[in-house]
Amino acid sequence: QKEVEQDPGPLSVPEGAIVSLNCTYSNSAFQYFMWYRQYSRKGPELLMYTYSSGNKEDGRFTAQVDKSSKYISLFIRDSQPSDSATYLCACAGGYQKVTFGIGTKLQVIP
Amino acid sequence: GAVVSQHPSRVICKSGTSVKIECRSLDFQATTMFWYRQFPKQSLMLMATSNEGSKATYEQGVEKDKFLINHASLTLSTLTVTSAHPEDSSFYICSAGRQGTETQYFGPGTRLLVL
C-alpha cells in the first residue's frame, strides 16, 4: 500500500464547475499537507499548505484535511481552462521529507 | 518570494557522457535541497536529500556514484549524472526547503534525453 493514494484521473469538467480532488494517506505521523499544481513539462507549483486538520481557503481554492479519516481534499470553485493541469497532493511528518501522490490530471473544458 | 531556478531546462547527450544540472534558490537560503526524478505518468520520486556542507542522503535504489550531488552553498546544489545511459532519460526536478517549514519550492525541471 502506498503511503499516499491519489486517483490519477483524468478528470474532465466543464468550465465553471466545482472540482473536488482527494487523497488518502496511511501514515499517522503526517502533520503537514500540501497541494501542488504541475503543468505539462514544468516543475510543481505550491498551491496550498496546511498544518494538521482543518480548512484553508485562498481565492478559488479550498484545502481540507481530516486527520481522523486520513483524507485530504482540494476544491476549486468556478474552474477555468487555465486550471487544467495535474494536481499533486503531498504529506509530510517533519524534517522536510515529503511523500507525494501520483497526481490527478484535470481538464477544464471551455 | 521562494523562487527556484534550474539549468539547463533541456539537455540531450550521448550515452556514456556526464551531465550536470544546477539548482539555485534565488531569493532565500535553502539549507536543504531535494532531487527528484519523474517518469511519464508517474509521481515524483525522491532521489536524494542534500544539506549544505554535508554529504547527500540517497534513497534506496539510487546509485550515489552515478548521481553525484554537491551542495556547496545555501543557494546552489548540483546533480551530475555520470556515464549517462538511455534509461537515465527522465525529467529531473530539484526543490528547496525553507528552514522552519515543511514546504518545498520546486524548480522548473530539466528534461534529460540520453541517446
PDB file of C-alpha atoms in Angstrom:
ATOM      1  CA  GLN A   1       0.000   0.000   0.000  1.00  0.00           C
ATOM      2  CA  LYS A   2       1.332   3.413  -0.939  1.00  0.00           C
ATOM      3  CA  GLU A   3       1.608   5.961   1.850  1.00  0.00           C
ATOM      4  CA  VAL A   4      -0.347   8.492  -0.202  1.00  0.00           C
ATOM      5  CA  GLU A   5      -3.055   7.325  -2.565  1.00  0.00           C
ATOM      6  CA  GLN A   6      -4.461   9.535  -5.290  1.00  0.00           C
ATOM      7  CA  ASP A   7      -6.669   8.737  -8.254  1.00  0.00           C
ATOM      8  CA  PRO A   8      -4.701   9.628 -11.399  1.00  0.00           C
ATOM      9  CA  GLY A   9      -7.845  10.509 -13.363  1.00  0.00           C
ATOM     10  CA  PRO A  10      -8.137  12.044 -15.862  1.00  0.00           C
ATOM     11  CA  LEU A  11     -10.946  14.212 -14.566  1.00  0.00           C
ATOM     12  CA  SER A  12     -12.825  16.324 -17.104  1.00  0.00           C
ATOM     13  CA  VAL A  13     -15.213  19.070 -16.026  1.00  0.00           C
ATOM     14  CA  PRO A  14     -16.972  21.957 -17.807  1.00  0.00           C
ATOM     15  CA  GLU A  15     -15.781  25.487 -17.218  1.00  0.00           C
ATOM     16  CA  GLY A  16     -17.341  26.974 -14.095  1.00  0.00           C
ATOM     17  CA  ALA A  17     -17.797  23.655 -12.310  1.00  0.00           C
ATOM     18  CA  ILE A  18     -16.638  22.949  -8.779  1.00  0.00           C
ATOM     19  CA  VAL A  19     -13.767  20.489  -8.802  1.00  0.00           C
ATOM     20  CA  SER A  20     -13.089  18.113  -5.947  1.00  0.00           C
ATOM     21  CA  LEU A  21      -9.685  16.428  -5.743  1.00  0.00           C
ATOM     22  CA  ASN A  22      -8.876  13.948  -3.000  1.00  0.00           C
ATOM     23  CA  CYS A  23      -6.142  11.887  -1.454  1.00  0.00           C
ATOM     24  CA  THR A  24      -5.931   9.386   1.356  1.00  0.00           C
ATOM     25  CA  TYR A  25      -2.876   8.598   3.389  1.00  0.00           C
ATOM     26  CA  SER A  26      -1.846   5.880   5.781  1.00  0.00           C
ATOM     27  CA  ASN A  27       0.926   7.370   7.911  1.00  0.00           C
ATOM     28  CA  SER A  28      -0.452   8.801  11.156  1.00  0.00           C
ATOM     29  CA  ALA A  29       2.744  10.792  11.613  1.00  0.00           C
ATOM     30  CA  PHE A  30       1.903  13.128   8.743  1.00  0.00           C
ATOM     31  CA  GLN A  31       1.189  16.604  10.084  1.00  0.00           C
ATOM     32  CA  TYR A  32       1.717  18.808   7.057  1.00  0.00           C
ATOM     33  CA  PHE A  33      -0.357  18.644   3.912  1.00  0.00           C
ATOM     34  CA  MET A  34       0.195  20.370   0.617  1.00  0.00           C
ATOM     35  CA  TRP A  35      -1.291  20.623  -2.822  1.00  0.00           C
ATOM     36  CA  TYR A  36       0.849  21.313  -5.850  1.00  0.00           C
ATOM     37  CA  ARG A  37      -0.178  22.116  -9.413  1.00  0.00           C
ATOM     38  CA  GLN A  38       2.009  20.853 -12.224  1.00  0.00           C
ATOM     39  CA  TYR A  39       1.608  21.939 -15.800  1.00  0.00           C
ATOM     40  CA  SER A  40       2.947  19.690 -18.518  1.00  0.00           C
ATOM     41  CA  ARG A  41       6.757  19.648 -18.688  1.00  0.00           C
ATOM     42  CA  LYS A  42       7.060  22.043 -15.733  1.00  0.00           C
ATOM     43  CA  GLY A  43       8.022  21.732 -12.087  1.00  0.00           C
ATOM     44  CA  PRO A  44       5.260  21.590  -9.431  1.00  0.00           C
ATOM     45  CA  GLU A  45       3.957  24.871  -8.055  1.00  0.00           C
ATOM     46  CA  LEU A  46       2.807  25.102  -4.435  1.00  0.00           C
ATOM     47  CA  LEU A  47      -0.904  25.932  -4.175  1.00  0.00           C
ATOM     48  CA  MET A  48      -1.898  25.254  -0.602  1.00  0.00           C
ATOM     49  CA  TYR A  49      -0.126  24.382   2.633  1.00  0.00           C
ATOM     50  CA  THR A  50      -1.983  23.174   5.718  1.00  0.00           C
ATOM     51  CA  TYR A  51      -0.834  22.085   9.131  1.00  0.00           C
ATOM     52  CA  SER A  52      -2.936  19.454  10.918  1.00  0.00           C
ATOM     53  CA  SER A  53      -6.706  19.230  10.454  1.00  0.00           C
ATOM     54  CA  GLY A  54      -8.965  21.968   9.206  1.00  0.00           C
ATOM     55  CA  ASN A  55      -9.788  24.101   6.224  1.00  0.00           C
ATOM     56  CA  LYS A  56      -7.807  26.727   4.403  1.00  0.00           C
ATOM     57  CA  GLU A  57      -9.102  28.990   1.697  1.00  0.00           C
ATOM     58  CA  ASP A  58      -7.186  31.010  -0.878  1.00  0.00           C
ATOM     59  CA  GLY A  59      -9.233  32.621  -3.607  1.00  0.00           C
ATOM     60  CA  ARG A  60     -10.986  29.915  -5.600  1.00  0.00           C
ATOM     61  CA  PHE A  61      -9.064  27.144  -3.820  1.00  0.00           C
ATOM     62  CA  THR A  62     -10.035  25.452  -0.551  1.00  0.00           C
ATOM     63  CA  ALA A  63      -7.963  22.745   1.106  1.00  0.00           C
ATOM     64  CA  GLN A  64      -9.455  20.425   3.712  1.00  0.00           C
ATOM     65  CA  VAL A  65      -7.686  17.994   5.982  1.00  0.00           C
ATOM     66  CA  ASP A  66      -9.470  15.367   8.055  1.00  0.00           C
ATOM     67  CA  LYS A  67      -6.839  13.584  10.106  1.00  0.00           C
ATOM     68  CA  SER A  68      -9.377  11.284  11.744  1.00  0.00           C
ATOM     69  CA  SER A  69     -10.123   9.674   8.390  1.00  0.00           C
ATOM     70  CA  LYS A  70      -6.710  10.422   6.849  1.00  0.00           C
ATOM     71  CA  TYR A  71      -8.393  12.223   3.994  1.00  0.00           C
ATOM     72  CA  ILE A  72      -7.331  15.429   2.273  1.00  0.00           C
ATOM     73  CA  SER A  73      -9.206  17.411  -0.340  1.00  0.00           C
ATOM     74  CA  LEU A  74      -8.744  20.337  -2.670  1.00  0.00           C
ATOM     75  CA  PHE A  75     -11.767  22.179  -4.014  1.00  0.00           C
ATOM     76  CA  ILE A  76     -11.593  24.534  -6.972  1.00  0.00           C
ATOM     77  CA  ARG A  77     -14.553  26.863  -7.441  1.00  0.00           C
ATOM     78  CA  ASP A  78     -15.523  28.398 -10.776  1.00  0.00           C
ATOM     79  CA  SER A  79     -12.974  26.251 -12.586  1.00  0.00           C
ATOM     80  CA  GLN A  80     -11.214  27.785 -15.571  1.00  0.00           C
ATOM     81  CA  PRO A  81      -9.479  26.209 -18.587  1.00  0.00           C
ATOM     82  CA  SER A  82      -6.222  27.578 -17.154  1.00  0.00           C
ATOM     83  CA  ASP A  83      -6.743  25.263 -14.168  1.00  0.00           C
ATOM     84  CA  SER A  84      -6.132  22.302 -16.476  1.00  0.00           C
ATOM     85  CA  ALA A  85      -3.056  20.626 -15.014  1.00  0.00           C
ATOM     86  CA  THR A  86      -2.003  17.742 -12.812  1.00  0.00           C
ATOM     87  CA  TYR A  87      -2.651  18.265  -9.108  1.00  0.00           C
ATOM     88  CA  LEU A  88      -0.374  16.522  -6.638  1.00  0.00           C
ATOM     89  CA  CYS A  89      -1.175  16.069  -3.000  1.00  0.00           C
ATOM     90  CA  ALA A  90       1.740  15.820  -0.608  1.00  0.00           C
ATOM     91  CA  CYS A  91       2.124  14.877   3.036  1.00  0.00           C
ATOM     92  CA  ALA A  92       4.978  15.333   5.459  1.00  0.00           C
ATOM     93  CA  GLY A  93       5.726  14.293   9.001  1.00  0.00           C
ATOM     94  CA  GLY A  94       8.624  16.578   9.637  1.00  0.00           C
ATOM     95  CA  TYR A  95      12.249  17.010   8.670  1.00  0.00           C
ATOM     96  CA  GLN A  96      11.064  18.108   5.229  1.00  0.00           C
ATOM     97  CA  LYS A  97      10.619  14.547   3.975  1.00  0.00           C
ATOM     98  CA  VAL A  98       7.601  14.844   1.730  1.00  0.00           C
ATOM     99  CA  THR A  99       5.604  11.993   0.205  1.00  0.00           C
ATOM    100  CA  PHE A 100       3.697  12.775  -2.973  1.00  0.00           C
ATOM    101  CA  GLY A 101       0.598  11.271  -4.502  1.00  0.00           C
ATOM    102  CA  ILE A 102       0.729  10.217  -8.129  1.00  0.00           C
ATOM    103  CA  GLY A 103      -1.223  13.295  -9.195  1.00  0.00           C
ATOM    104  CA  THR A 104      -4.690  13.770 -10.691  1.00  0.00           C
ATOM    105  CA  LYS A 105      -4.877  15.110 -14.214  1.00  0.00           C
ATOM    106  CA  LEU A 106      -7.620  17.720 -14.502  1.00  0.00           C
ATOM    107  CA  GLN A 107      -9.054  19.067 -17.735  1.00  0.00           C
ATOM    108  CA  VAL A 108     -11.454  22.003 -17.662  1.00  0.00           C
ATOM    109  CA  ILE A 109     -13.379  22.183 -20.890  1.00  0.00           C
ATOM    110  CA  PRO A 110     -14.419  25.633 -22.159  1.00  0.00           C
TER     111      PRO A 110
ATOM    112  CA  GLY B   1       9.458  35.056  -2.935  1.00  0.00           C
ATOM    113  CA  ALA B   2      10.634  31.431  -2.933  1.00  0.00           C
ATOM    114  CA  VAL B   3      11.875  31.163  -6.491  1.00  0.00           C
ATOM    115  CA  VAL B   4      13.971  28.207  -7.532  1.00  0.00           C
ATOM    116  CA  SER B   5      15.743  28.085 -10.854  1.00  0.00           C
ATOM    117  CA  GLN B   6      17.160  25.094 -12.641  1.00  0.00           C
ATOM    118  CA  HIS B   7      19.603  24.917 -15.512  1.00  0.00           C
ATOM    119  CA  PRO B   8      19.602  23.640 -18.160  1.00  0.00           C
ATOM    120  CA  SER B   9      15.913  23.179 -18.893  1.00  0.00           C
ATOM    121  CA  ARG B  10      16.630  20.553 -21.503  1.00  0.00           C
ATOM    122  CA  VAL B  11      19.696  18.555 -22.419  1.00  0.00           C
ATOM    123  CA  ILE B  12      20.416  15.887 -24.985  1.00  0.00           C
ATOM    124  CA  CYS B  13      23.600  13.903 -24.625  1.00  0.00           C
ATOM    125  CA  LYS B  14      25.285  10.798 -25.934  1.00  0.00           C
ATOM    126  CA  SER B  15      25.420   7.609 -23.931  1.00  0.00           C
ATOM    127  CA  GLY B  16      28.481   7.482 -21.690  1.00  0.00           C
ATOM    128  CA  THR B  17      28.816  11.211 -21.160  1.00  0.00           C
ATOM    129  CA  SER B  18      28.187  13.114 -17.924  1.00  0.00           C
ATOM    130  CA  VAL B  19      25.596  15.822 -17.446  1.00  0.00           C
ATOM    131  CA  LYS B  20      25.477  18.452 -14.713  1.00  0.00           C
ATOM    132  CA  ILE B  21      22.237  20.080 -13.613  1.00  0.00           C
ATOM    133  CA  GLU B  22      22.224  23.177 -11.402  1.00  0.00           C
ATOM    134  CA  CYS B  23      19.562  24.151  -8.901  1.00  0.00           C
ATOM    135  CA  ARG B  24      19.519  27.602  -7.327  1.00  0.00           C
ATOM    136  CA  SER B  25      17.280  29.215  -4.737  1.00  0.00           C
ATOM    137  CA  LEU B  26      17.128  32.815  -5.913  1.00  0.00           C
ATOM    138  CA  ASP B  27      15.580  34.715  -3.038  1.00  0.00           C
ATOM    139  CA  PHE B  28      16.040  32.590   0.043  1.00  0.00           C
ATOM    140  CA  GLN B  29      18.636  30.413   1.654  1.00  0.00           C
ATOM    141  CA  ALA B  30      17.956  26.719   1.393  1.00  0.00           C
ATOM    142  CA  THR B  31      19.667  24.591   3.984  1.00  0.00           C
ATOM    143  CA  THR B  32      18.153  21.528   2.353  1.00  0.00           C
ATOM    144  CA  MET B  33      17.640  20.755  -1.324  1.00  0.00           C
ATOM    145  CA  PHE B  34      15.988  17.741  -2.840  1.00  0.00           C
ATOM    146  CA  TRP B  35      16.403  15.988  -6.160  1.00  0.00           C
ATOM    147  CA  TYR B  36      13.506  14.150  -7.754  1.00  0.00           C
ATOM    148  CA  ARG B  37      13.032  12.147 -10.897  1.00  0.00           C
ATOM    149  CA  GLN B  38       9.711  11.911 -12.670  1.00  0.00           C
ATOM    150  CA  PHE B  39       8.927   9.418 -15.404  1.00  0.00           C
ATOM    151  CA  PRO B  40       5.907   9.935 -17.682  1.00  0.00           C
ATOM    152  CA  LYS B  41       2.586   9.451 -15.896  1.00  0.00           C
ATOM    153  CA  GLN B  42       4.337   8.735 -12.622  1.00  0.00           C
ATOM    154  CA  SER B  43       4.709  10.680  -9.421  1.00  0.00           C
ATOM    155  CA  LEU B  44       7.771  12.434  -8.185  1.00  0.00           C
ATOM    156  CA  MET B  45      10.349  10.002  -6.884  1.00  0.00           C
ATOM    157  CA  LEU B  46      12.811  11.374  -4.377  1.00  0.00           C
ATOM    158  CA  MET B  47      16.376  10.537  -5.329  1.00  0.00           C
ATOM    159  CA  ALA B  48      18.349  12.269  -2.627  1.00  0.00           C
ATOM    160  CA  THR B  49      18.349  14.950   0.011  1.00  0.00           C
ATOM    161  CA  SER B  50      21.282  17.314   0.229  1.00  0.00           C
ATOM    162  CA  ASN B  51      22.225  19.544   3.094  1.00  0.00           C
ATOM    163  CA  GLU B  52      24.611  22.418   2.660  1.00  0.00           C
ATOM    164  CA  GLY B  53      28.137  21.429   3.518  1.00  0.00           C
ATOM    165  CA  SER B  54      27.488  17.740   4.071  1.00  0.00           C
ATOM    166  CA  LYS B  55      27.098  14.581   2.046  1.00  0.00           C
ATOM    167  CA  ALA B  56      23.800  13.881   0.372  1.00  0.00           C
ATOM    168  CA  THR B  57      21.449  11.219   1.666  1.00  0.00           C
ATOM    169  CA  TYR B  58      20.322   8.902  -1.118  1.00  0.00           C
ATOM    170  CA  GLU B  59      17.076   6.978  -1.289  1.00  0.00           C
ATOM    171  CA  GLN B  60      17.139   3.236  -1.558  1.00  0.00           C
ATOM    172  CA  GLY B  61      17.957   2.069  -5.065  1.00  0.00           C
ATOM    173  CA  VAL B  62      19.614   5.307  -6.147  1.00  0.00           C
ATOM    174  CA  GLU B  63      23.297   4.860  -7.008  1.00  0.00           C
ATOM    175  CA  LYS B  64      25.297   7.547  -5.270  1.00  0.00           C
ATOM    176  CA  ASP B  65      28.292   7.026  -7.557  1.00  0.00           C
ATOM    177  CA  LYS B  66      26.140   7.568 -10.607  1.00  0.00           C
ATOM    178  CA  PHE B  67      24.182  10.551  -9.358  1.00  0.00           C
ATOM    179  CA  LEU B  68      26.692  12.893  -7.749  1.00  0.00           C
ATOM    180  CA  ILE B  69      25.215  15.658  -5.656  1.00  0.00           C
ATOM    181  CA  ASN B  70      27.064  18.699  -4.406  1.00  0.00           C
ATOM    182  CA  HIS B  71      25.503  21.327  -2.159  1.00  0.00           C
ATOM    183  CA  ALA B  72      28.326  23.805  -1.855  1.00  0.00           C
ATOM    184  CA  SER B  73      26.339  26.824  -0.709  1.00  0.00           C
ATOM    185  CA  LEU B  74      22.976  27.773   0.749  1.00  0.00           C
ATOM    186  CA  THR B  75      21.701  28.705  -2.702  1.00  0.00           C
ATOM    187  CA  LEU B  76      23.225  26.133  -5.044  1.00  0.00           C
ATOM    188  CA  SER B  77      23.032  22.387  -5.427  1.00  0.00           C
ATOM    189  CA  THR B  78      24.208  20.388  -8.427  1.00  0.00           C
ATOM    190  CA  LEU B  79      23.314  16.940  -9.687  1.00  0.00           C
ATOM    191  CA  THR B  80      25.743  15.220 -12.032  1.00  0.00           C
ATOM    192  CA  VAL B  81      24.553  12.183 -13.929  1.00  0.00           C
ATOM    193  CA  THR B  82      27.744  10.279 -14.673  1.00  0.00           C
ATOM    194  CA  SER B  83      28.143   7.903 -17.613  1.00  0.00           C
ATOM    195  CA  ALA B  84      24.563   8.517 -18.639  1.00  0.00           C
ATOM    196  CA  HIS B  85      22.592   5.751 -20.336  1.00  0.00           C
ATOM    197  CA  PRO B  86      19.294   5.884 -22.237  1.00  0.00           C
ATOM    198  CA  GLU B  87      17.432   4.558 -19.185  1.00  0.00           C
ATOM    199  CA  ASP B  88      18.527   7.700 -17.314  1.00  0.00           C
ATOM    200  CA  SER B  89      16.375   9.755 -19.662  1.00  0.00           C
ATOM    201  CA  SER B  90      13.797  11.430 -17.447  1.00  0.00           C
ATOM    202  CA  PHE B  91      12.550  14.692 -16.000  1.00  0.00           C
ATOM    203  CA  TYR B  92      14.775  15.782 -13.116  1.00  0.00           C
ATOM    204  CA  ILE B  93      13.353  18.309 -10.689  1.00  0.00           C
ATOM    205  CA  CYS B  94      15.006  19.956  -7.731  1.00  0.00           C
ATOM    206  CA  SER B  95      13.330  21.604  -4.797  1.00  0.00           C
ATOM    207  CA  ALA B  96      14.498  23.751  -1.949  1.00  0.00           C
ATOM    208  CA  GLY B  97      13.203  23.717   1.574  1.00  0.00           C
ATOM    209  CA  ARG B  98      12.805  26.780   3.730  1.00  0.00           C
ATOM    210  CA  GLN B  99      14.023  26.378   7.256  1.00  0.00           C
ATOM    211  CA  GLY B 100      11.224  26.088   9.774  1.00  0.00           C
ATOM    212  CA  THR B 101       8.585  24.830   7.337  1.00  0.00           C
ATOM    213  CA  GLU B 102       7.815  21.607   5.547  1.00  0.00           C
ATOM    214  CA  THR B 103       7.166  23.448   2.310  1.00  0.00           C
ATOM    215  CA  GLN B 104       9.308  22.690  -0.705  1.00  0.00           C
ATOM    216  CA  TYR B 105       9.618  25.038  -3.648  1.00  0.00           C
ATOM    217  CA  PHE B 106      10.337  23.412  -6.943  1.00  0.00           C
ATOM    218  CA  GLY B 107      12.479  24.350  -9.863  1.00  0.00           C
ATOM    219  CA  PRO B 108      11.081  24.171 -13.396  1.00  0.00           C
ATOM    220  CA  GLY B 109      12.761  20.840 -14.079  1.00  0.00           C
ATOM    221  CA  THR B 110      15.363  19.540 -16.519  1.00  0.00           C
ATOM    222  CA  ARG B 111      14.427  17.153 -19.253  1.00  0.00           C
ATOM    223  CA  LEU B 112      17.313  14.788 -19.971  1.00  0.00           C
ATOM    224  CA  LEU B 113      17.437  12.683 -23.105  1.00  0.00           C
ATOM    225  CA  VAL B 114      20.304  10.242 -23.468  1.00  0.00           C
ATOM    226  CA  LEU B 115      20.805   8.897 -26.951  1.00  0.00           C
TER     227      LEU B 115
END
